[in-house]
Amino acid sequence: MKNLYFFTKKEFFECWRTSRFLILVIIFLIFGLMNPLLAKLTPEIVKMTIGDAMASTIPKPTSIDSWTQFFKNLTQIGMIVLALMFSGTVNNEINKGTLINLVTKGLRRWVIIVGKMISLVFQWSICFLLTFLVTWGYTAYYFPDNKSTQLFQAFFPLWIFGLLLLSLVLLSSTIMRNSYEGLLLTGGIIVILVLINLFDKLKYYNPISLVTQNLNFLQGTVDIQKYLPAILISILFFALATLLSIQIFNKKKL
């Protein structure tokens, strides 16, 4: 456990030294600021585009519009940013040979994978929480209504899916030779999940549902209990992908 602590500390230092974490924080902070502002300014933008007469027929923005931007930005751009930033987590270090000295000095290989996963989860959680808090604060200020009643039920599944995505990125980075191949593998798995979601009976078990039903969870129009299997399967896949990464990395030539 001591080795795990020091390696994880090294990962945190590395992500700070390379400014990767800072870049993520800035991007997700921008998301947090944009979400309520876009919702607030949309009527004015529409008014300048199509005129006052047509704009008057558009309903006034509410907190739902702000959270719509939140989930839209995170499930589309945010997830892509995560995959791009972390796609070379393992294979880049293998290609550079930076892990050889650590392993030859007695560092267990599972420590490397687990340490990297802890670092990824920490960065995702901080960025996600930052975006949520900024959006929540500005939304409460601009749209003091009671239309967004189930915040936790809406954002918790999205956070869980983010963990699943990180485990897939880590697994792909362990299997593939470079970050580009890793991105293709991760993208291929996500596409498969999207295709599976076309079958209505499987949506309650499909992890991709955790990023497609957030607004329904937010408004309480869909019972999150029905999607509990998808949450549990996502957690299971997260654990399995991490374990599989360890098994593959144990046999990997450095």
XYZ file of N, CA and C in Angstrom:
762
model
N 0.820 -1.212 0.000
C 0.000 0.000 0.000
C 0.861 1.272 0.000
N 2.042 1.148 0.609
C 2.953 2.288 0.627
C 3.390 2.641 -0.789
N 3.684 1.592 -1.587
C 4.074 1.822 -2.979
C 2.936 2.455 -3.772
N 1.709 2.002 -3.491
C 0.540 2.559 -4.176
C 0.386 4.043 -3.848
N 0.599 4.386 -2.601
C 0.494 5.788 -2.179
C 1.509 6.655 -2.926
N 2.755 6.203 -2.975
C 3.803 7.012 -3.604
C 3.628 7.081 -5.120
N 3.172 5.973 -5.736
C 2.978 6.017 -7.184
C 1.795 6.920 -7.534
N 0.723 6.832 -6.755
C -0.430 7.700 -6.994
C -0.045 9.162 -6.807
N 0.770 9.431 -5.807
C 1.269 10.785 -5.581
C 2.082 11.258 -6.780
N 2.871 10.341 -7.337
C 3.661 10.669 -8.523
C 2.744 10.995 -9.707
N 1.627 10.255 -9.839
C 0.672 10.513 -10.917
C 0.024 11.884 -10.759
N -0.334 12.233 -9.528
C -0.917 13.551 -9.282
C 0.074 14.660 -9.634
N 1.317 14.468 -9.241
C 2.350 15.462 -9.547
C 2.545 15.581 -11.053
N 2.505 14.445 -11.739
C 2.715 14.434 -13.185
C 1.600 15.173 -13.915
N 0.355 14.923 -13.513
C -0.763 15.579 -14.197
C -0.773 17.081 -13.916
N -0.226 17.481 -12.773
C -0.105 18.910 -12.480
C 1.077 19.519 -13.232
N 2.191 18.802 -13.293
C 3.393 19.301 -13.971
C 3.151 19.513 -15.454
N 2.385 18.614 -16.063
C 2.095 18.709 -17.490
C 0.917 19.634 -17.791
N 0.327 20.209 -16.731
C -0.827 21.121 -16.855
C -2.076 20.429 -17.375
N -2.066 19.099 -17.431
C -3.239 18.378 -17.923
C -4.451 18.610 -17.027
N -4.224 18.530 -15.726
C -5.325 18.732 -14.790
C -5.824 20.170 -14.842
N -4.903 21.117 -14.963
C -5.280 22.532 -15.046
C -6.118 22.799 -16.289
N -5.736 22.186 -17.402
C -6.499 22.346 -18.645
C -7.909 21.795 -18.473
N -8.013 20.623 -17.852
C -9.329 20.030 -17.607
C -10.187 20.929 -16.729
N -9.591 21.454 -15.679
C -10.327 22.332 -14.762
C -10.850 23.559 -15.498
N -10.014 24.154 -16.339
C -10.423 25.348 -17.089
C -11.565 25.015 -18.044
N -11.443 23.894 -18.761
C -12.486 23.496 -19.714
C -13.808 23.261 -19.002
N -13.773 22.518 -17.907
C -15.013 22.207 -17.196
C -15.562 23.429 -16.461
N -14.687 24.342 -16.060
C -15.155 25.595 -15.465
C -15.898 26.427 -16.503
N -15.381 26.446 -17.719
C -16.060 27.154 -18.815
C -17.430 26.542 -19.063
N -17.505 25.203 -19.039
C -18.799 24.540 -19.183
C -19.766 25.024 -18.104
N -19.278 25.057 -16.867
C -20.130 25.464 -15.760
C -20.664 26.874 -15.912
N -19.840 27.773 -16.446
C -20.262 29.155 -16.658
C -21.191 29.285 -17.857
N -20.921 28.506 -18.898
C -21.691 28.603 -20.133
C -23.118 28.112 -19.973
N -23.313 27.066 -19.181
C -24.629 26.420 -19.122
C -25.762 27.391 -18.784
N -25.717 28.079 -17.633
C -26.813 29.011 -17.322
C -26.799 30.267 -18.186
N -25.602 30.720 -18.586
C -25.528 31.936 -19.390
C -26.159 31.733 -20.763
N -25.911 30.586 -21.374
C -26.531 30.296 -22.668
C -28.043 30.237 -22.547
N -28.512 29.591 -21.470
C -29.957 29.514 -21.252
C -30.552 30.909 -21.053
N -29.827 31.761 -20.323
C -30.308 33.119 -20.051
C -30.301 33.992 -21.296
N -29.277 33.835 -22.130
C -29.104 34.717 -23.287
C -29.792 34.221 -24.548
N -30.268 32.984 -24.538
C -30.894 32.420 -25.743
C -32.026 33.289 -26.282
N -32.961 33.787 -25.442
C -34.027 34.647 -25.986
C -33.494 35.895 -26.685
N -32.435 36.496 -26.126
C -31.856 37.690 -26.747
C -31.196 37.350 -28.077
N -30.541 36.189 -28.116
C -29.907 35.754 -29.365
C -30.959 35.501 -30.435
N -32.047 34.849 -30.037
C -33.142 34.573 -30.971
C -33.773 35.873 -31.446
N -33.924 36.827 -30.531
C -34.526 38.117 -30.872
C -33.688 38.841 -31.927
N -32.372 38.798 -31.784
C -31.494 39.452 -32.757
C -31.489 38.718 -34.090
N -31.825 37.433 -34.052
C -31.767 36.625 -35.273
C -33.057 36.691 -36.081
N -34.198 36.517 -35.405
C -35.471 36.415 -36.135
C -36.439 37.551 -35.831
N -36.064 38.461 -34.956
C -36.916 39.609 -34.670
C -37.768 39.436 -33.426
N -38.313 40.574 -32.953
C -39.085 40.574 -31.709
C -40.380 39.788 -31.823
N -41.032 39.863 -32.977
C -42.341 39.220 -33.126
C -42.251 37.714 -32.935
N -41.303 37.083 -33.617
C -41.147 35.635 -33.506
C -40.566 35.254 -32.148
N -39.668 36.067 -31.638
C -39.026 35.757 -30.362
C -40.019 35.763 -29.212
N -41.081 36.586 -29.335
C -42.071 36.669 -28.260
C -42.859 35.379 -28.093
N -42.851 34.533 -29.117
C -43.582 33.261 -29.041
C -42.780 32.171 -28.328
N -41.503 32.422 -28.109
C -40.637 31.442 -27.442
C -40.794 31.577 -25.931
N -41.041 30.479 -25.238
C -41.220 30.556 -23.783
C -39.962 31.045 -23.072
N -40.151 31.685 -21.921
C -39.021 32.179 -21.145
C -38.179 31.014 -20.625
N -36.859 31.195 -20.593
C -35.989 30.111 -20.117
C -36.199 29.832 -18.630
N -35.992 28.579 -18.253
C -36.122 28.152 -16.863
C -34.852 27.407 -16.451
N -34.849 26.917 -15.228
C -33.702 26.145 -14.750
C -33.497 24.882 -15.578
N -34.580 24.362 -16.137
C -34.477 23.164 -16.981
C -33.591 23.437 -18.189
N -33.710 24.630 -18.756
C -32.881 24.988 -19.918
C -31.403 25.039 -19.544
N -31.114 25.536 -18.358
C -29.727 25.593 -17.895
C -29.154 24.194 -17.705
N -29.929 23.314 -17.068
C -29.451 21.948 -16.850
C -29.422 21.147 -18.146
N -30.271 21.538 -19.109
C -30.195 20.908 -20.434
C -28.834 21.171 -21.058
N -28.358 22.412 -20.946
C -27.026 22.752 -21.440
C -25.949 21.985 -20.681
N -26.129 21.838 -19.377
C -25.169 21.109 -18.543
C -24.983 19.683 -19.042
N -26.086 18.964 -19.189
C -25.993 17.564 -19.608
C -25.567 17.433 -21.071
N -25.979 18.383 -21.890
C -25.575 18.355 -23.297
C -24.069 18.531 -23.433
N -23.519 19.494 -22.721
C -22.079 19.755 -22.801
C -21.254 18.612 -22.236
N -21.686 18.070 -21.102
C -20.894 17.024 -20.465
C -20.992 15.690 -21.189
N -22.182 15.332 -21.671
C -22.330 14.033 -22.330
C -21.743 14.025 -23.733
N -21.555 15.173 -24.310
C -20.978 15.239 -25.654
C -19.519 15.708 -25.591
N -19.324 16.989 -25.401
C -17.961 17.530 -25.423
C -17.139 17.041 -24.238
N -17.737 17.044 -23.046
C -16.999 16.678 -21.842
C -16.413 15.282 -21.896
N -17.218 14.317 -22.333
C -16.751 12.933 -22.403
C -15.659 12.773 -23.459
N -15.798 13.494 -24.566
C -14.777 13.442 -25.615
C -13.460 14.018 -25.101
N -13.549 15.118 -24.361
C -12.346 15.729 -23.783
C -11.652 14.752 -22.843
N -12.420 14.064 -22.002
C -11.844 13.074 -21.089
C -11.099 11.990 -21.851
N -11.757 11.445 -22.881
C -11.145 10.365 -23.661
C -9.863 10.835 -24.346
N -9.891 12.042 -24.891
C -8.709 12.571 -25.578
C -7.552 12.825 -24.613
N -7.859 13.386 -23.466
C -6.814 13.747 -22.503
C -6.134 12.527 -21.898
N -6.884 11.432 -21.733
C -6.349 10.272 -21.022
C -6.088 9.067 -21.921
N -6.192 9.255 -23.227
C -6.085 8.115 -24.145
C -4.715 7.444 -24.126
N -3.681 8.180 -23.765
C -2.336 7.596 -23.753
C -1.818 7.315 -22.359
N -2.715 7.100 -21.427
C -2.336 6.952 -20.016
C -1.285 5.877 -19.788
N -1.450 4.723 -20.426
C -0.518 3.609 -20.225
C 0.446 3.468 -21.397
N -0.097 3.397 -22.623
C 0.772 3.088 -23.767
C 1.818 4.168 -24.051
N 1.523 5.419 -23.726
C 2.537 6.467 -23.910
C 3.747 6.237 -23.015
N 3.487 5.811 -21.786
C 4.594 5.547 -20.858
C 5.357 4.294 -21.257
N 4.642 3.305 -21.800
C 5.323 2.101 -22.287
C 6.230 2.458 -23.459
N 5.712 3.258 -24.387
C 6.500 3.649 -25.559
C 7.721 4.490 -25.184
N 7.587 5.291 -24.142
C 8.714 6.121 -23.692
C 9.685 5.355 -22.801
N 9.249 4.206 -22.288
C 10.104 3.400 -21.421
C 10.250 3.938 -20.010
N 9.328 4.796 -19.590
C 9.450 5.421 -18.269
C 9.082 4.486 -17.124
N 8.433 3.368 -17.445
C 8.011 2.448 -16.384
C 9.037 1.353 -16.099
N 10.021 1.210 -16.968
C 10.987 0.110 -16.829
C 11.743 0.197 -15.510
N 12.274 1.375 -15.202
C 13.044 1.536 -13.965
C 12.201 1.251 -12.730
N 10.951 1.685 -12.753
C 10.075 1.475 -11.600
C 9.811 -0.008 -11.367
N 9.555 -0.728 -12.467
C 9.251 -2.160 -12.349
C 10.491 -2.950 -11.949
N 11.641 -2.613 -12.538
C 12.875 -3.338 -12.203
C 13.318 -3.086 -10.760
N 12.873 -1.982 -10.187
C 13.194 -1.686 -8.789
C 12.208 -2.326 -7.812
N 11.260 -3.097 -8.359
C 10.367 -3.853 -7.488
C 8.938 -3.358 -7.396
N 8.586 -2.331 -8.141
C 7.210 -1.840 -8.108
C 6.287 -2.845 -8.787
N 5.264 -3.275 -8.077
C 4.325 -4.242 -8.643
C 3.530 -3.591 -9.769
N 3.268 -4.368 -10.807
C 2.588 -3.797 -11.967
C 1.151 -3.383 -11.659
N 0.483 -4.117 -10.773
C -0.897 -3.752 -10.454
C -0.968 -2.379 -9.798
N 0.106 -2.001 -9.110
C 0.158 -0.683 -8.469
C 0.084 0.423 -9.520
N 0.719 0.201 -10.655
C 0.724 1.195 -11.732
C -0.686 1.427 -12.257
N -1.406 0.335 -12.525
C -2.763 0.451 -13.059
C -3.706 1.064 -12.034
N -3.660 0.568 -10.816
C -4.560 1.081 -9.774
C -4.246 2.545 -9.463
N -2.961 2.882 -9.408
C -2.573 4.269 -9.154
C -3.066 5.210 -10.241
N -2.953 4.773 -11.482
C -3.438 5.587 -12.594
C -4.954 5.737 -12.537
N -5.647 4.655 -12.183
C -7.102 4.730 -12.098
C -7.540 5.685 -10.991
N -6.871 5.635 -9.855
C -7.193 6.564 -8.766
C -7.010 8.009 -9.226
N -5.931 8.260 -9.942
C -5.667 9.604 -10.453
C -6.749 10.052 -11.432
N -7.156 9.158 -12.333
C -8.188 9.491 -13.317
C -9.519 9.779 -12.640
N -9.892 8.930 -11.694
C -11.166 9.111 -10.984
C -11.165 10.426 -10.212
N -10.041 10.738 -9.587
C -9.935 11.991 -8.830
C -10.112 13.197 -9.753
N -9.426 13.198 -10.883
C -9.507 14.334 -11.801
C -10.912 14.499 -12.360
N -11.534 13.386 -12.747
C -12.901 13.431 -13.261
C -13.862 13.939 -12.193
N -13.734 13.453 -10.985
C -14.651 13.828 -9.908
C -14.539 15.312 -9.574
N -13.304 15.824 -9.504
C -13.108 17.241 -9.204
C -13.689 18.115 -10.314
N -13.401 17.767 -11.556
C -13.906 18.551 -12.692
C -15.427 18.500 -12.769
N -15.978 17.317 -12.538
C -17.429 17.151 -12.582
C -18.096 17.958 -11.469
N -17.536 17.866 -10.264
C -18.097 18.601 -9.131
C -17.996 20.107 -9.349
N -16.878 20.556 -9.910
C -16.693 21.977 -10.192
C -17.753 22.480 -11.167
N -17.945 21.745 -12.256
C -18.948 22.128 -13.251
C -20.336 22.161 -12.646
N -20.641 21.137 -11.855
C -21.960 21.057 -11.231
C -22.205 22.232 -10.289
N -21.243 22.531 -9.422
C -21.426 23.589 -8.432
C -21.568 24.961 -9.090
N -20.756 25.223 -10.120
C -20.844 26.510 -10.820
C -22.191 26.636 -11.525
N -22.603 25.567 -12.214
C -23.898 25.580 -12.896
C -25.035 25.735 -11.901
N -24.955 25.001 -10.811
C -26.000 25.064 -9.782
C -26.106 26.467 -9.192
N -24.970 27.089 -8.891
C -24.977 28.422 -8.302
C -25.585 29.467 -9.227
N -25.137 29.489 -10.475
C -25.654 30.470 -11.423
C -27.102 30.178 -11.810
N -27.456 28.902 -11.878
C -28.838 28.537 -12.193
C -29.778 28.989 -11.085
N -29.368 28.789 -9.834
C -30.185 29.233 -8.698
C -30.341 30.755 -8.696
N -29.319 31.463 -9.176
C -29.373 32.931 -9.210
C -30.258 33.440 -10.350
N -30.067 32.887 -11.540
C -30.807 33.366 -12.705
C -32.219 32.787 -12.806
N -32.390 31.552 -12.356
C -33.684 30.870 -12.511
C -34.149 30.299 -11.166
N -34.628 31.150 -10.268
C -35.058 30.672 -8.947
C -36.437 30.014 -8.988
N -36.543 28.923 -9.721
C -37.812 28.195 -9.780
C -37.634 26.823 -9.131
N -38.681 26.060 -9.128
C -38.650 24.731 -8.499
C -38.867 23.622 -9.524
N -38.360 23.841 -10.723
C -38.585 22.861 -11.782
C -37.507 21.785 -11.844
N -36.381 22.027 -11.188
C -35.284 21.044 -11.189
C -35.179 20.453 -9.783
N -35.987 19.470 -9.527
C -36.157 18.993 -8.149
C -35.290 17.794 -7.790
N -34.800 17.066 -8.778
C -34.090 15.811 -8.498
C -32.645 15.889 -8.999
N -31.885 16.813 -8.445
C -30.530 17.042 -8.942
C -29.631 15.823 -8.759
N -29.650 15.232 -7.572
C -28.754 14.100 -7.312
C -29.071 12.931 -8.237
N -30.353 12.641 -8.417
C -30.752 11.542 -9.296
C -30.335 11.788 -10.734
N -30.166 13.045 -11.100
C -29.788 13.371 -12.474
C -28.284 13.304 -12.687
N -27.491 13.819 -11.723
C -26.051 13.906 -11.986
C -25.274 12.676 -11.524
N -25.803 11.909 -10.564
C -25.085 10.718 -10.099
C -24.885 9.686 -11.212
N -25.924 9.355 -12.019
C -25.704 8.404 -13.120
C -24.654 8.887 -14.118
N -24.611 10.202 -14.355
C -23.619 10.748 -15.285
C -22.209 10.566 -14.737
N -22.040 10.776 -13.444
C -20.731 10.567 -12.814
C -20.315 9.101 -12.913
N -21.266 8.196 -12.695
C -20.985 6.757 -12.799
C -20.547 6.402 -14.213
N -21.237 6.952 -15.209
C -20.854 6.662 -16.596
C -19.456 7.196 -16.887
N -19.111 8.332 -16.293
C -17.757 8.862 -16.455
C -16.708 7.897 -15.936
N -16.997 7.239 -14.810
C -16.083 6.225 -14.277
C -15.932 5.065 -15.253
N -17.060 4.638 -15.817
C -17.015 3.551 -16.796
C -16.169 3.945 -18.000
N -16.359 5.158 -18.486
C -15.581 5.633 -19.636
C -14.092 5.633 -19.322
N -13.724 6.077 -18.132
C -12.313 6.102 -17.740
C -11.722 4.701 -17.694
N -12.499 3.737 -17.209
C -12.000 2.354 -17.161
C -11.802 1.801 -18.567
N -12.679 2.184 -19.500
C -12.529 1.752 -20.893
C -11.310 2.413 -21.535
N -11.097 3.688 -21.222
C -9.923 4.403 -21.738
C -8.644 3.762 -21.217
N -8.625 3.426 -19.928
C -7.451 2.790 -19.331
C -7.207 1.414 -19.941
N -8.279 0.643 -20.118
C -8.158 -0.685 -20.722
C -7.653 -0.583 -22.156
N -8.225 0.330 -22.926
C -7.805 0.512 -24.318
C -6.354 0.954 -24.402
N -5.951 1.822 -23.483
C -4.568 2.298 -23.461
C -3.600 1.182 -23.090
N -4.074 0.220 -22.311
C -3.239 -0.919 -21.926
C -3.110 -1.925 -23.067
N -4.187 -2.105 -23.813
C -4.208 -3.094 -24.895
C -3.484 -2.587 -26.138
N -3.803 -1.362 -26.533
C -3.330 -0.835 -27.808
C -1.924 -0.237 -27.719
N -1.308 -0.069 -28.889
C 0.079 0.389 -28.950
C 0.229 1.892 -28.795
N -0.800 2.648 -29.183
C -0.708 4.106 -29.074
C -2.080 4.684 -28.748
N -2.102 5.980 -28.503
C -3.338 6.627 -28.058
C -4.413 6.635 -29.139
N -4.009 6.686 -30.410
C -4.988 6.721 -31.497
C -5.751 5.401 -31.586
N -5.028 4.298 -31.491
C -5.681 2.995 -31.501
C -6.567 2.837 -30.264
N -6.096 3.356 -29.140
C -6.890 3.299 -27.918
C -8.196 4.056 -28.050
N -8.138 5.226 -28.683
C -9.352 6.011 -28.898
C -10.339 5.278 -29.792
N -9.818 4.606 -30.820
C -10.687 3.845 -31.720
C -11.388 2.713 -30.979
N -10.656 2.014 -30.125
C -11.254 0.922 -29.363
C -12.310 1.449 -28.393
N -11.987 2.516 -27.681
C -12.957 3.112 -26.755
C -14.194 3.592 -27.501
N -13.974 4.282 -28.615
C -15.095 4.756 -29.421
C -15.939 3.623 -29.958
N -15.289 2.525 -30.352
C -16.022 1.363 -30.854
C -16.929 0.761 -29.800
N -16.443 0.684 -28.571
C -17.256 0.138 -27.475
C -18.456 1.042 -27.201
N -18.243 2.350 -27.217
C -19.344 3.290 -26.988
C -20.386 3.176 -28.097
N -19.936 3.023 -29.335
C -20.865 2.861 -30.458
C -21.711 1.608 -30.274
N -21.100 0.528 -29.815
C -21.842 -0.712 -29.557
C -22.926 -0.479 -28.506
N -22.585 0.253 -27.442
C -23.570 0.554 -26.397
C -24.719 1.393 -26.952
N -24.392 2.337 -27.835
C -25.429 3.166 -28.457
C -26.360 2.309 -29.306
N -25.799 1.370 -30.057
C -26.611 0.489 -30.896
C -27.492 -0.426 -30.049
N -26.953 -0.910 -28.946
C -27.743 -1.761 -28.048
C -28.940 -0.990 -27.503
N -28.766 0.302 -27.303
C -29.841 1.124 -26.742
C -31.019 1.282 -27.693
N -30.835 0.866 -28.944
C -31.946 0.899 -29.895
C -33.019 -0.118 -29.534
N -32.641 -1.140 -28.780
C -33.600 -2.145 -28.331
C -34.204 -1.678 -27.007
N -35.469 -1.339 -27.053
C -36.123 -0.692 -25.919
C -36.055 -1.521 -24.641
N -36.133 -2.829 -24.759
C -36.146 -3.694 -23.580
C -34.794 -3.736 -22.872
N -33.734 -3.353 -23.585
C -32.392 -3.427 -23.011
C -31.928 -2.110 -22.402
N -32.703 -1.042 -22.579
C -32.221 0.274 -22.144
C -32.050 0.370 -20.633
N -32.819 -0.413 -19.886
C -32.701 -0.362 -18.421
C -31.431 -1.053 -17.925
N -30.775 -1.794 -18.806
C -29.543 -2.503 -18.449
C -28.313 -1.903 -19.131
N -28.541 -0.978 -20.026
C -27.461 -0.427 -20.845
C -26.839 0.802 -20.177
N -25.537 0.793 -19.932
C -24.878 1.948 -19.297
C -25.070 3.264 -20.042
N -25.260 3.204 -21.362
C -25.415 4.444 -22.129
C -26.677 5.196 -21.718
N -27.637 4.475 -21.114
C -28.870 5.121 -20.642
C -28.593 6.140 -19.551
N -27.466 5.989 -18.879
C -27.130 6.898 -17.785
C -26.789 8.298 -18.273
N -26.567 8.456 -19.587
C -26.282 9.783 -20.138
C -27.344 10.218 -21.146
N -28.445 9.472 -21.215
C -29.523 9.850 -22.138
C -30.829 10.169 -21.416
N -30.901 9.837 -20.134
C -32.142 10.035 -19.384
C -32.015 11.079 -18.275
N -30.939 11.851 -18.284
C -30.665 12.747 -17.154
C -31.748 13.797 -16.934
N -32.256 14.380 -18.012
C -33.296 15.397 -17.862
C -34.581 14.796 -17.316
N -34.875 13.563 -17.711
C -36.048 12.876 -17.163
C -35.863 12.589 -15.680
N -34.635 12.192 -15.306
C -34.338 11.999 -13.881
C -34.492 13.318 -13.127
N -34.024 14.397 -13.743
C -34.042 15.713 -13.104
C -35.464 16.167 -12.792
N -36.371 15.939 -13.721
C -37.748 16.386 -13.555
C -38.630 15.362 -12.853
N -38.058 14.184 -12.595
C -38.828 13.153 -11.913
C -39.853 12.477 -12.790
N -39.723 12.622 -14.114
C -40.684 11.992 -15.021
C -40.357 10.526 -15.279
N -39.140 10.125 -14.929
C -38.712 8.730 -15.057
C -38.162 8.278 -13.711
N -38.581 7.100 -13.283
C -38.120 6.558 -12.005
C -36.709 6.004 -12.168
N -35.763 6.570 -11.428
C -34.372 6.126 -11.544
C -34.200 4.685 -11.089
N -35.116 4.192 -10.277
C -35.028 2.809 -9.806
C -35.063 1.822 -10.970
N -35.766 2.209 -12.043
C -35.839 1.329 -13.210
C -34.475 1.176 -13.885
N -33.617 2.169 -13.688
C -32.297 2.145 -14.317
C -31.206 1.706 -13.348
N -31.618 1.191 -12.195
C -30.645 0.675 -11.234
C -29.789 -0.443 -11.830
N -30.366 -1.362 -12.649
C -29.518 -2.377 -13.296
C -28.410 -1.766 -14.152
N -28.709 -0.683 -14.863
C -27.691 -0.026 -15.699
C -26.581 0.560 -14.834
N -26.945 1.106 -13.677
C -25.944 1.658 -12.757
C -25.055 0.551 -12.211
N -25.672 -0.551 -11.788
C -24.914 -1.671 -11.221
C -24.014 -2.314 -12.272
N -24.524 -2.451 -13.494
C -23.724 -3.027 -14.581
C -22.545 -2.113 -14.912
N -22.761 -0.813 -14.870
C -21.669 0.140 -15.124
C -20.572 0.003 -14.076
N -20.971 -0.127 -12.814
C -19.992 -0.305 -11.734
C -19.252 -1.628 -11.902
N -19.990 -2.672 -12.286
C -19.375 -3.983 -12.513
C -18.384 -3.922 -13.668
N -18.775 -3.288 -14.763
C -17.882 -3.150 -15.916
C -16.647 -2.327 -15.560
N -16.828 -1.308 -14.726
C -15.703 -0.494 -14.265
C -14.684 -1.367 -13.539
N -15.173 -2.211 -12.636
C -14.281 -3.099 -11.879
C -13.626 -4.130 -12.790
N -14.418 -4.721 -13.702
C -13.887 -5.747 -14.603
C -12.848 -5.166 -15.557
N -13.114 -3.979 -16.085
C -12.166 -3.342 -17.008
C -10.853 -3.023 -16.300
N -10.946 -2.604 -15.043
C -9.730 -2.317 -14.272
C -8.937 -3.590 -14.006
N -9.642 -4.661 -13.613
C -8.977 -5.947 -13.362
C -8.361 -6.504 -14.637
N -9.081 -6.369 -15.753
C -8.565 -6.850 -17.033
C -7.332 -6.049 -17.449
N -7.338 -4.759 -17.170
C -6.165 -3.923 -17.456
C -4.950 -4.413 -16.682
N -5.175 -4.794 -15.420
C -4.079 -5.316 -14.591
C -3.540 -6.617 -15.168
N -4.454 -7.524 -15.558
C -4.038 -8.815 -16.107
C -3.248 -8.645 -17.400
N -3.714 -7.774 -18.267
C -3.028 -7.546 -19.546
C -1.685 -6.863 -19.321
N -1.663 -5.891 -18.426
C -0.424 -5.157 -18.160
C 0.625 -6.057 -17.516
N 0.188 -7.035 -16.727
C 1.130 -7.976 -16.103
C 1.912 -8.772 -17.147
N 1.290 -8.983 -18.323
C 1.922 -9.764 -19.384
C 2.520 -8.885 -20.482
N 2.400 -7.585 -20.290
C 2.853 -6.646 -21.310
C 4.369 -6.478 -21.252
N 4.985 -6.431 -22.423
C 6.419 -6.172 -22.489
C 6.665 -4.673 -22.409
N 7.478 -4.272 -21.452
C 7.763 -2.847 -21.262
C 8.943 -2.388 -22.127
